[in-house]
């Protein structure tokens, strides 16, 4: 992945919408999104020019969300930890998020990182956008190509979730337990049960 593939735009609905129409290897970055989104139709909020808002187009990859988390943590710096499945945290506050959407043959990996603004209770990085983007682009290329075991190992090292008591909500069902590990497909193991999706809350120690 190189700079030549980067499409840099002003205002878009969502970088995911633009990236969806582009070939594998494309990168879309925007100053502003009028309809930035998270998972499950949630909103991703960032005032114009305040965040890194980027989408990468890849071939489908079974551990893309975790690999992107590892890459983003490396690009942001040593204060960043990962919360399963897709959050970047600084001191337990959300710095950024990852959204993977798939088509039959491609995966669009969107990453939002707060730089000069953070919603109440969230974190920001306060680093120049293009420097973060350059490091992220390099790290994404590296981690997407890494062996699955290496992605999982590094994700475990960067995790703020493992070893914690957590609550996971899947639809209307809520379960609490110890987040023990992630499995070979990136699933979260809580008290011996594997969860492939859900919203996790870290409970106090
Ligand atoms: C995520 O979803 O965390 C994935 C966010 C992905 C955003 C990027 S930006 C580039 C690309 N284009 C897009 O349209 N999306 C991607 P989720 O885990 O569902 O978290 C969403 C929740 O995070 C919201 O419901 C809010 O509570 C919270 N939130 C919204 N904006 C935030 C922000 N700037 N900083 C921290 N938390 C935020």
mmCIF file with all atom_site columns, N, CA, C and O in Angstrom, residues 150-190:
data_model
loop_
_atom_site.group_PDB
_atom_site.id
_atom_site.type_symbol
_atom_site.label_atom_id
_atom_site.label_alt_id
_atom_site.label_comp_id
_atom_site.label_asym_id
_atom_site.label_entity_id
_atom_site.label_seq_id
_atom_site.pdbx_PDB_ins_code
_atom_site.Cartn_x
_atom_site.Cartn_y
_atom_site.Cartn_z
_atom_site.occupancy
_atom_site.B_iso_or_equiv
_atom_site.pdbx_formal_charge
_atom_site.auth_seq_id
_atom_site.auth_comp_id
_atom_site.auth_asym_id
_atom_site.auth_atom_id
_atom_site.pdbx_PDB_model_num
ATOM 1   N N  . UNK A 1 150 ? 0.765   -14.714 14.623 1.00 0.00 ? 150 UNK A N  1
ATOM 2   C CA . UNK A 1 150 ? 1.476   -13.492 15.027 1.00 0.00 ? 150 UNK A CA 1
ATOM 3   C C  . UNK A 1 150 ? 0.492   -12.352 15.305 1.00 0.00 ? 150 UNK A C  1
ATOM 4   O O  . UNK A 1 150 ? 0.675   -11.581 16.248 1.00 0.00 ? 150 UNK A O  1
ATOM 5   N N  . UNK A 1 151 ? -0.567  -12.260 14.480 1.00 0.00 ? 151 UNK A N  1
ATOM 6   C CA . UNK A 1 151 ? -1.598  -11.234 14.707 1.00 0.00 ? 151 UNK A CA 1
ATOM 7   C C  . UNK A 1 151 ? -2.257  -11.469 16.065 1.00 0.00 ? 151 UNK A C  1
ATOM 8   O O  . UNK A 1 151 ? -2.419  -10.557 16.871 1.00 0.00 ? 151 UNK A O  1
ATOM 9   N N  . UNK A 1 152 ? -2.615  -12.736 16.323 1.00 0.00 ? 152 UNK A N  1
ATOM 10  C CA . UNK A 1 152 ? -3.308  -13.050 17.579 1.00 0.00 ? 152 UNK A CA 1
ATOM 11  C C  . UNK A 1 152 ? -2.397  -12.785 18.775 1.00 0.00 ? 152 UNK A C  1
ATOM 12  O O  . UNK A 1 152 ? -2.836  -12.241 19.797 1.00 0.00 ? 152 UNK A O  1
ATOM 13  N N  . UNK A 1 153 ? -1.127  -13.144 18.642 1.00 0.00 ? 153 UNK A N  1
ATOM 14  C CA . UNK A 1 153 ? -0.171  -12.947 19.746 1.00 0.00 ? 153 UNK A CA 1
ATOM 15  C C  . UNK A 1 153 ? -0.033  -11.460 20.065 1.00 0.00 ? 153 UNK A C  1
ATOM 16  O O  . UNK A 1 153 ? -0.103  -11.045 21.224 1.00 0.00 ? 153 UNK A O  1
ATOM 17  N N  . UNK A 1 154 ? 0.137   -10.661 19.030 1.00 0.00 ? 154 UNK A N  1
ATOM 18  C CA . UNK A 1 154 ? 0.326   -9.223  19.268 1.00 0.00 ? 154 UNK A CA 1
ATOM 19  C C  . UNK A 1 154 ? -0.962  -8.586  19.788 1.00 0.00 ? 154 UNK A C  1
ATOM 20  O O  . UNK A 1 154 ? -0.931  -7.692  20.638 1.00 0.00 ? 154 UNK A O  1
ATOM 21  N N  . UNK A 1 155 ? -2.116  -9.065  19.287 1.00 0.00 ? 155 UNK A N  1
ATOM 22  C CA . UNK A 1 155 ? -3.383  -8.529  19.769 1.00 0.00 ? 155 UNK A CA 1
ATOM 23  C C  . UNK A 1 155 ? -3.518  -8.815  21.278 1.00 0.00 ? 155 UNK A C  1
ATOM 24  O O  . UNK A 1 155 ? -3.913  -7.936  22.049 1.00 0.00 ? 155 UNK A O  1
ATOM 25  N N  . UNK A 1 156 ? -3.153  -10.046 21.679 1.00 0.00 ? 156 UNK A N  1
ATOM 26  C CA . UNK A 1 156 ? -3.234  -10.390 23.114 1.00 0.00 ? 156 UNK A CA 1
ATOM 27  C C  . UNK A 1 156 ? -2.353  -9.463  23.936 1.00 0.00 ? 156 UNK A C  1
ATOM 28  O O  . UNK A 1 156 ? -2.749  -9.001  25.005 1.00 0.00 ? 156 UNK A O  1
ATOM 29  N N  . UNK A 1 157 ? -1.151  -9.173  23.434 1.00 0.00 ? 157 UNK A N  1
ATOM 30  C CA . UNK A 1 157 ? -0.224  -8.308  24.182 1.00 0.00 ? 157 UNK A CA 1
ATOM 31  C C  . UNK A 1 157 ? -0.779  -6.888  24.332 1.00 0.00 ? 157 UNK A C  1
ATOM 32  O O  . UNK A 1 157 ? -0.543  -6.226  25.336 1.00 0.00 ? 157 UNK A O  1
ATOM 33  N N  . UNK A 1 158 ? -1.494  -6.436  23.320 1.00 0.00 ? 158 UNK A N  1
ATOM 34  C CA . UNK A 1 158 ? -2.001  -5.054  23.331 1.00 0.00 ? 158 UNK A CA 1
ATOM 35  C C  . UNK A 1 158 ? -3.389  -4.945  23.966 1.00 0.00 ? 158 UNK A C  1
ATOM 36  O O  . UNK A 1 158 ? -3.928  -3.848  24.097 1.00 0.00 ? 158 UNK A O  1
ATOM 37  N N  . UNK A 1 159 ? -3.928  -6.074  24.372 1.00 0.00 ? 159 UNK A N  1
ATOM 38  C CA . UNK A 1 159 ? -5.324  -6.096  24.818 1.00 0.00 ? 159 UNK A CA 1
ATOM 39  C C  . UNK A 1 159 ? -5.540  -5.465  26.190 1.00 0.00 ? 159 UNK A C  1
ATOM 40  O O  . UNK A 1 159 ? -4.802  -5.733  27.140 1.00 0.00 ? 159 UNK A O  1
ATOM 41  N N  . UNK A 1 160 ? -6.609  -4.668  26.290 1.00 0.00 ? 160 UNK A N  1
ATOM 42  C CA . UNK A 1 160 ? -7.076  -4.178  27.589 1.00 0.00 ? 160 UNK A CA 1
ATOM 43  C C  . UNK A 1 160 ? -8.231  -5.040  28.084 1.00 0.00 ? 160 UNK A C  1
ATOM 44  O O  . UNK A 1 160 ? -8.740  -4.821  29.178 1.00 0.00 ? 160 UNK A O  1
ATOM 45  N N  . UNK A 1 161 ? -8.667  -5.999  27.274 1.00 0.00 ? 161 UNK A N  1
ATOM 46  C CA . UNK A 1 161 ? -9.865  -6.792  27.594 1.00 0.00 ? 161 UNK A CA 1
ATOM 47  C C  . UNK A 1 161 ? -9.514  -8.099  28.306 1.00 0.00 ? 161 UNK A C  1
ATOM 48  O O  . UNK A 1 161 ? -10.199 -8.493  29.257 1.00 0.00 ? 161 UNK A O  1
ATOM 49  N N  . UNK A 1 162 ? -8.452  -8.757  27.844 1.00 0.00 ? 162 UNK A N  1
ATOM 50  C CA . UNK A 1 162 ? -8.151  -10.091 28.385 1.00 0.00 ? 162 UNK A CA 1
ATOM 51  C C  . UNK A 1 162 ? -7.733  -9.999  29.845 1.00 0.00 ? 162 UNK A C  1
ATOM 52  O O  . UNK A 1 162 ? -7.024  -9.073  30.248 1.00 0.00 ? 162 UNK A O  1
ATOM 53  N N  . UNK A 1 163 ? -8.196  -10.954 30.627 1.00 0.00 ? 163 UNK A N  1
ATOM 54  C CA . UNK A 1 163 ? -7.893  -10.962 32.056 1.00 0.00 ? 163 UNK A CA 1
ATOM 55  C C  . UNK A 1 163 ? -8.839  -10.102 32.868 1.00 0.00 ? 163 UNK A C  1
ATOM 56  O O  . UNK A 1 163 ? -8.717  -10.013 34.091 1.00 0.00 ? 163 UNK A O  1
ATOM 57  N N  . UNK A 1 164 ? -9.801  -9.456  32.197 1.00 0.00 ? 164 UNK A N  1
ATOM 58  C CA . UNK A 1 164 ? -10.752 -8.568  32.879 1.00 0.00 ? 164 UNK A CA 1
ATOM 59  C C  . UNK A 1 164 ? -12.098 -9.246  33.029 1.00 0.00 ? 164 UNK A C  1
ATOM 60  O O  . UNK A 1 164 ? -12.478 -10.085 32.215 1.00 0.00 ? 164 UNK A O  1
ATOM 61  N N  . UNK A 1 165 ? -12.854 -8.807  34.046 1.00 0.00 ? 165 UNK A N  1
ATOM 62  C CA . UNK A 1 165 ? -14.271 -9.166  34.072 1.00 0.00 ? 165 UNK A CA 1
ATOM 63  C C  . UNK A 1 165 ? -14.997 -8.245  33.100 1.00 0.00 ? 165 UNK A C  1
ATOM 64  O O  . UNK A 1 165 ? -14.754 -7.034  33.072 1.00 0.00 ? 165 UNK A O  1
ATOM 65  N N  . UNK A 1 166 ? -15.847 -8.833  32.298 1.00 0.00 ? 166 UNK A N  1
ATOM 66  C CA . UNK A 1 166 ? -16.538 -8.051  31.270 1.00 0.00 ? 166 UNK A CA 1
ATOM 67  C C  . UNK A 1 166 ? -18.020 -8.409  31.238 1.00 0.00 ? 166 UNK A C  1
ATOM 68  O O  . UNK A 1 166 ? -18.433 -9.466  31.715 1.00 0.00 ? 166 UNK A O  1
ATOM 69  N N  . UNK A 1 167 ? -18.773 -7.490  30.665 1.00 0.00 ? 167 UNK A N  1
ATOM 70  C CA . UNK A 1 167 ? -20.164 -7.794  30.286 1.00 0.00 ? 167 UNK A CA 1
ATOM 71  C C  . UNK A 1 167 ? -20.218 -7.750  28.776 1.00 0.00 ? 167 UNK A C  1
ATOM 72  O O  . UNK A 1 167 ? -19.675 -6.816  28.171 1.00 0.00 ? 167 UNK A O  1
ATOM 73  N N  . UNK A 1 168 ? -20.823 -8.765  28.175 1.00 0.00 ? 168 UNK A N  1
ATOM 74  C CA . UNK A 1 168 ? -20.985 -8.743  26.714 1.00 0.00 ? 168 UNK A CA 1
ATOM 75  C C  . UNK A 1 168 ? -22.464 -8.768  26.392 1.00 0.00 ? 168 UNK A C  1
ATOM 76  O O  . UNK A 1 168 ? -23.228 -9.535  26.992 1.00 0.00 ? 168 UNK A O  1
ATOM 77  N N  . UNK A 1 169 ? -22.853 -7.880  25.495 1.00 0.00 ? 169 UNK A N  1
ATOM 78  C CA . UNK A 1 169 ? -24.250 -7.832  25.067 1.00 0.00 ? 169 UNK A CA 1
ATOM 79  C C  . UNK A 1 169 ? -24.335 -8.266  23.616 1.00 0.00 ? 169 UNK A C  1
ATOM 80  O O  . UNK A 1 169 ? -23.631 -7.729  22.755 1.00 0.00 ? 169 UNK A O  1
ATOM 81  N N  . UNK A 1 170 ? -25.144 -9.272  23.382 1.00 0.00 ? 170 UNK A N  1
ATOM 82  C CA . UNK A 1 170 ? -25.381 -9.762  22.030 1.00 0.00 ? 170 UNK A CA 1
ATOM 83  C C  . UNK A 1 170 ? -26.883 -9.674  21.813 1.00 0.00 ? 170 UNK A C  1
ATOM 84  O O  . UNK A 1 170 ? -27.642 -10.412 22.456 1.00 0.00 ? 170 UNK A O  1
ATOM 85  N N  . UNK A 1 171 ? -27.315 -8.756  20.975 1.00 0.00 ? 171 UNK A N  1
ATOM 86  C CA . UNK A 1 171 ? -28.752 -8.493  20.859 1.00 0.00 ? 171 UNK A CA 1
ATOM 87  C C  . UNK A 1 171 ? -29.271 -8.069  22.222 1.00 0.00 ? 171 UNK A C  1
ATOM 88  O O  . UNK A 1 171 ? -28.694 -7.203  22.875 1.00 0.00 ? 171 UNK A O  1
ATOM 89  N N  . UNK A 1 172 ? -30.327 -8.716  22.702 1.00 0.00 ? 172 UNK A N  1
ATOM 90  C CA . UNK A 1 172 ? -30.895 -8.318  24.001 1.00 0.00 ? 172 UNK A CA 1
ATOM 91  C C  . UNK A 1 172 ? -30.322 -9.164  25.137 1.00 0.00 ? 172 UNK A C  1
ATOM 92  O O  . UNK A 1 172 ? -30.694 -9.004  26.294 1.00 0.00 ? 172 UNK A O  1
ATOM 93  N N  . UNK A 1 173 ? -29.385 -10.075 24.827 1.00 0.00 ? 173 UNK A N  1
ATOM 94  C CA . UNK A 1 173 ? -28.848 -10.986 25.856 1.00 0.00 ? 173 UNK A CA 1
ATOM 95  C C  . UNK A 1 173 ? -27.537 -10.440 26.414 1.00 0.00 ? 173 UNK A C  1
ATOM 96  O O  . UNK A 1 173 ? -26.643 -10.053 25.666 1.00 0.00 ? 173 UNK A O  1
ATOM 97  N N  . UNK A 1 174 ? -27.430 -10.430 27.732 1.00 0.00 ? 174 UNK A N  1
ATOM 98  C CA . UNK A 1 174 ? -26.245 -9.891  28.390 1.00 0.00 ? 174 UNK A CA 1
ATOM 99  C C  . UNK A 1 174 ? -25.619 -10.965 29.272 1.00 0.00 ? 174 UNK A C  1
ATOM 100 O O  . UNK A 1 174 ? -26.317 -11.682 29.988 1.00 0.00 ? 174 UNK A O  1
ATOM 101 N N  . UNK A 1 175 ? -24.290 -11.099 29.196 1.00 0.00 ? 175 UNK A N  1
ATOM 102 C CA . UNK A 1 175 ? -23.576 -12.121 29.962 1.00 0.00 ? 175 UNK A CA 1
ATOM 103 C C  . UNK A 1 175 ? -22.371 -11.478 30.625 1.00 0.00 ? 175 UNK A C  1
ATOM 104 O O  . UNK A 1 175 ? -21.689 -10.657 30.002 1.00 0.00 ? 175 UNK A O  1
ATOM 105 N N  . UNK A 1 176 ? -22.083 -11.867 31.867 1.00 0.00 ? 176 UNK A N  1
ATOM 106 C CA . UNK A 1 176 ? -20.876 -11.369 32.529 1.00 0.00 ? 176 UNK A CA 1
ATOM 107 C C  . UNK A 1 176 ? -19.933 -12.522 32.819 1.00 0.00 ? 176 UNK A C  1
ATOM 108 O O  . UNK A 1 176 ? -20.363 -13.646 33.088 1.00 0.00 ? 176 UNK A O  1
ATOM 109 N N  . UNK A 1 177 ? -18.621 -12.241 32.780 1.00 0.00 ? 177 UNK A N  1
ATOM 110 C CA . UNK A 1 177 ? -17.660 -13.282 33.104 1.00 0.00 ? 177 UNK A CA 1
ATOM 111 C C  . UNK A 1 177 ? -16.248 -12.777 32.883 1.00 0.00 ? 177 UNK A C  1
ATOM 112 O O  . UNK A 1 177 ? -16.028 -11.588 32.619 1.00 0.00 ? 177 UNK A O  1
ATOM 113 N N  . UNK A 1 178 ? -15.301 -13.715 32.981 1.00 0.00 ? 178 UNK A N  1
ATOM 114 C CA . UNK A 1 178 ? -13.896 -13.369 32.801 1.00 0.00 ? 178 UNK A CA 1
ATOM 115 C C  . UNK A 1 178 ? -13.511 -13.521 31.334 1.00 0.00 ? 178 UNK A C  1
ATOM 116 O O  . UNK A 1 178 ? -13.707 -14.592 30.743 1.00 0.00 ? 178 UNK A O  1
ATOM 117 N N  . UNK A 1 179 ? -12.966 -12.446 30.754 1.00 0.00 ? 179 UNK A N  1
ATOM 118 C CA . UNK A 1 179 ? -12.479 -12.521 29.369 1.00 0.00 ? 179 UNK A CA 1
ATOM 119 C C  . UNK A 1 179 ? -11.144 -13.263 29.390 1.00 0.00 ? 179 UNK A C  1
ATOM 120 O O  . UNK A 1 179 ? -10.131 -12.704 29.803 1.00 0.00 ? 179 UNK A O  1
ATOM 121 N N  . UNK A 1 180 ? -11.167 -14.524 28.967 1.00 0.00 ? 180 UNK A N  1
ATOM 122 C CA . UNK A 1 180 ? -9.996  -15.382 29.169 1.00 0.00 ? 180 UNK A CA 1
ATOM 123 C C  . UNK A 1 180 ? -8.985  -15.291 28.035 1.00 0.00 ? 180 UNK A C  1
ATOM 124 O O  . UNK A 1 180 ? -7.784  -15.309 28.261 1.00 0.00 ? 180 UNK A O  1
ATOM 125 N N  . UNK A 1 181 ? -9.499  -15.239 26.801 1.00 0.00 ? 181 UNK A N  1
ATOM 126 C CA . UNK A 1 181 ? -8.561  -15.321 25.665 1.00 0.00 ? 181 UNK A CA 1
ATOM 127 C C  . UNK A 1 181 ? -9.326  -14.968 24.391 1.00 0.00 ? 181 UNK A C  1
ATOM 128 O O  . UNK A 1 181 ? -10.550 -14.811 24.418 1.00 0.00 ? 181 UNK A O  1
ATOM 129 N N  . UNK A 1 182 ? -8.580  -14.856 23.292 1.00 0.00 ? 182 UNK A N  1
ATOM 130 C CA . UNK A 1 182 ? -9.239  -14.864 21.987 1.00 0.00 ? 182 UNK A CA 1
ATOM 131 C C  . UNK A 1 182 ? -8.880  -16.179 21.302 1.00 0.00 ? 182 UNK A C  1
ATOM 132 O O  . UNK A 1 182 ? -7.774  -16.712 21.473 1.00 0.00 ? 182 UNK A O  1
ATOM 133 N N  . UNK A 1 183 ? -9.826  -16.702 20.542 1.00 0.00 ? 183 UNK A N  1
ATOM 134 C CA . UNK A 1 183 ? -9.633  -17.962 19.827 1.00 0.00 ? 183 UNK A CA 1
ATOM 135 C C  . UNK A 1 183 ? -8.991  -17.730 18.473 1.00 0.00 ? 183 UNK A C  1
ATOM 136 O O  . UNK A 1 183 ? -8.705  -16.587 18.092 1.00 0.00 ? 183 UNK A O  1
ATOM 137 N N  . UNK A 1 184 ? -8.784  -18.813 17.719 1.00 0.00 ? 184 UNK A N  1
ATOM 138 C CA . UNK A 1 184 ? -8.045  -18.728 16.450 1.00 0.00 ? 184 UNK A CA 1
ATOM 139 C C  . UNK A 1 184 ? -8.727  -17.867 15.398 1.00 0.00 ? 184 UNK A C  1
ATOM 140 O O  . UNK A 1 184 ? -8.079  -17.415 14.454 1.00 0.00 ? 184 UNK A O  1
ATOM 141 N N  . UNK A 1 185 ? -10.022 -17.640 15.531 1.00 0.00 ? 185 UNK A N  1
ATOM 142 C CA . UNK A 1 185 ? -10.721 -16.792 14.547 1.00 0.00 ? 185 UNK A CA 1
ATOM 143 C C  . UNK A 1 185 ? -10.997 -15.401 15.107 1.00 0.00 ? 185 UNK A C  1
ATOM 144 O O  . UNK A 1 185 ? -11.805 -14.653 14.560 1.00 0.00 ? 185 UNK A O  1
ATOM 145 N N  . UNK A 1 186 ? -10.399 -15.094 16.252 1.00 0.00 ? 186 UNK A N  1
ATOM 146 C CA . UNK A 1 186 ? -10.572 -13.768 16.837 1.00 0.00 ? 186 UNK A CA 1
ATOM 147 C C  . UNK A 1 186 ? -11.762 -13.685 17.776 1.00 0.00 ? 186 UNK A C  1
ATOM 148 O O  . UNK A 1 186 ? -12.101 -12.602 18.261 1.00 0.00 ? 186 UNK A O  1
ATOM 149 N N  . UNK A 1 187 ? -12.421 -14.816 18.038 1.00 0.00 ? 187 UNK A N  1
ATOM 150 C CA . UNK A 1 187 ? -13.577 -14.801 18.930 1.00 0.00 ? 187 UNK A CA 1
ATOM 151 C C  . UNK A 1 187 ? -13.125 -14.593 20.372 1.00 0.00 ? 187 UNK A C  1
ATOM 152 O O  . UNK A 1 187 ? -12.033 -15.006 20.760 1.00 0.00 ? 187 UNK A O  1
ATOM 153 N N  . UNK A 1 188 ? -13.989 -13.953 21.172 1.00 0.00 ? 188 UNK A N  1
ATOM 154 C CA . UNK A 1 188 ? -13.636 -13.698 22.567 1.00 0.00 ? 188 UNK A CA 1
ATOM 155 C C  . UNK A 1 188 ? -14.149 -14.854 23.421 1.00 0.00 ? 188 UNK A C  1
ATOM 156 O O  . UNK A 1 188 ? -15.323 -15.236 23.322 1.00 0.00 ? 188 UNK A O  1
ATOM 157 N N  . UNK A 1 189 ? -13.257 -15.402 24.257 1.00 0.00 ? 189 UNK A N  1
ATOM 158 C CA . UNK A 1 189 ? -13.635 -16.524 25.125 1.00 0.00 ? 189 UNK A CA 1
ATOM 159 C C  . UNK A 1 189 ? -13.926 -15.973 26.523 1.00 0.00 ? 189 UNK A C  1
ATOM 160 O O  . UNK A 1 189 ? -13.036 -15.434 27.184 1.00 0.00 ? 189 UNK A O  1
ATOM 161 N N  . UNK A 1 190 ? -15.179 -16.104 26.937 1.00 0.00 ? 190 UNK A N  1
ATOM 162 C CA . UNK A 1 190 ? -15.590 -15.650 28.276 1.00 0.00 ? 190 UNK A CA 1
ATOM 163 C C  . UNK A 1 190 ? -16.077 -16.861 29.049 1.00 0.00 ? 190 UNK A C  1
ATOM 164 O O  . UNK A 1 190 ? -17.044 -17.519 28.645 1.00 0.00 ? 190 UNK A O  1
#
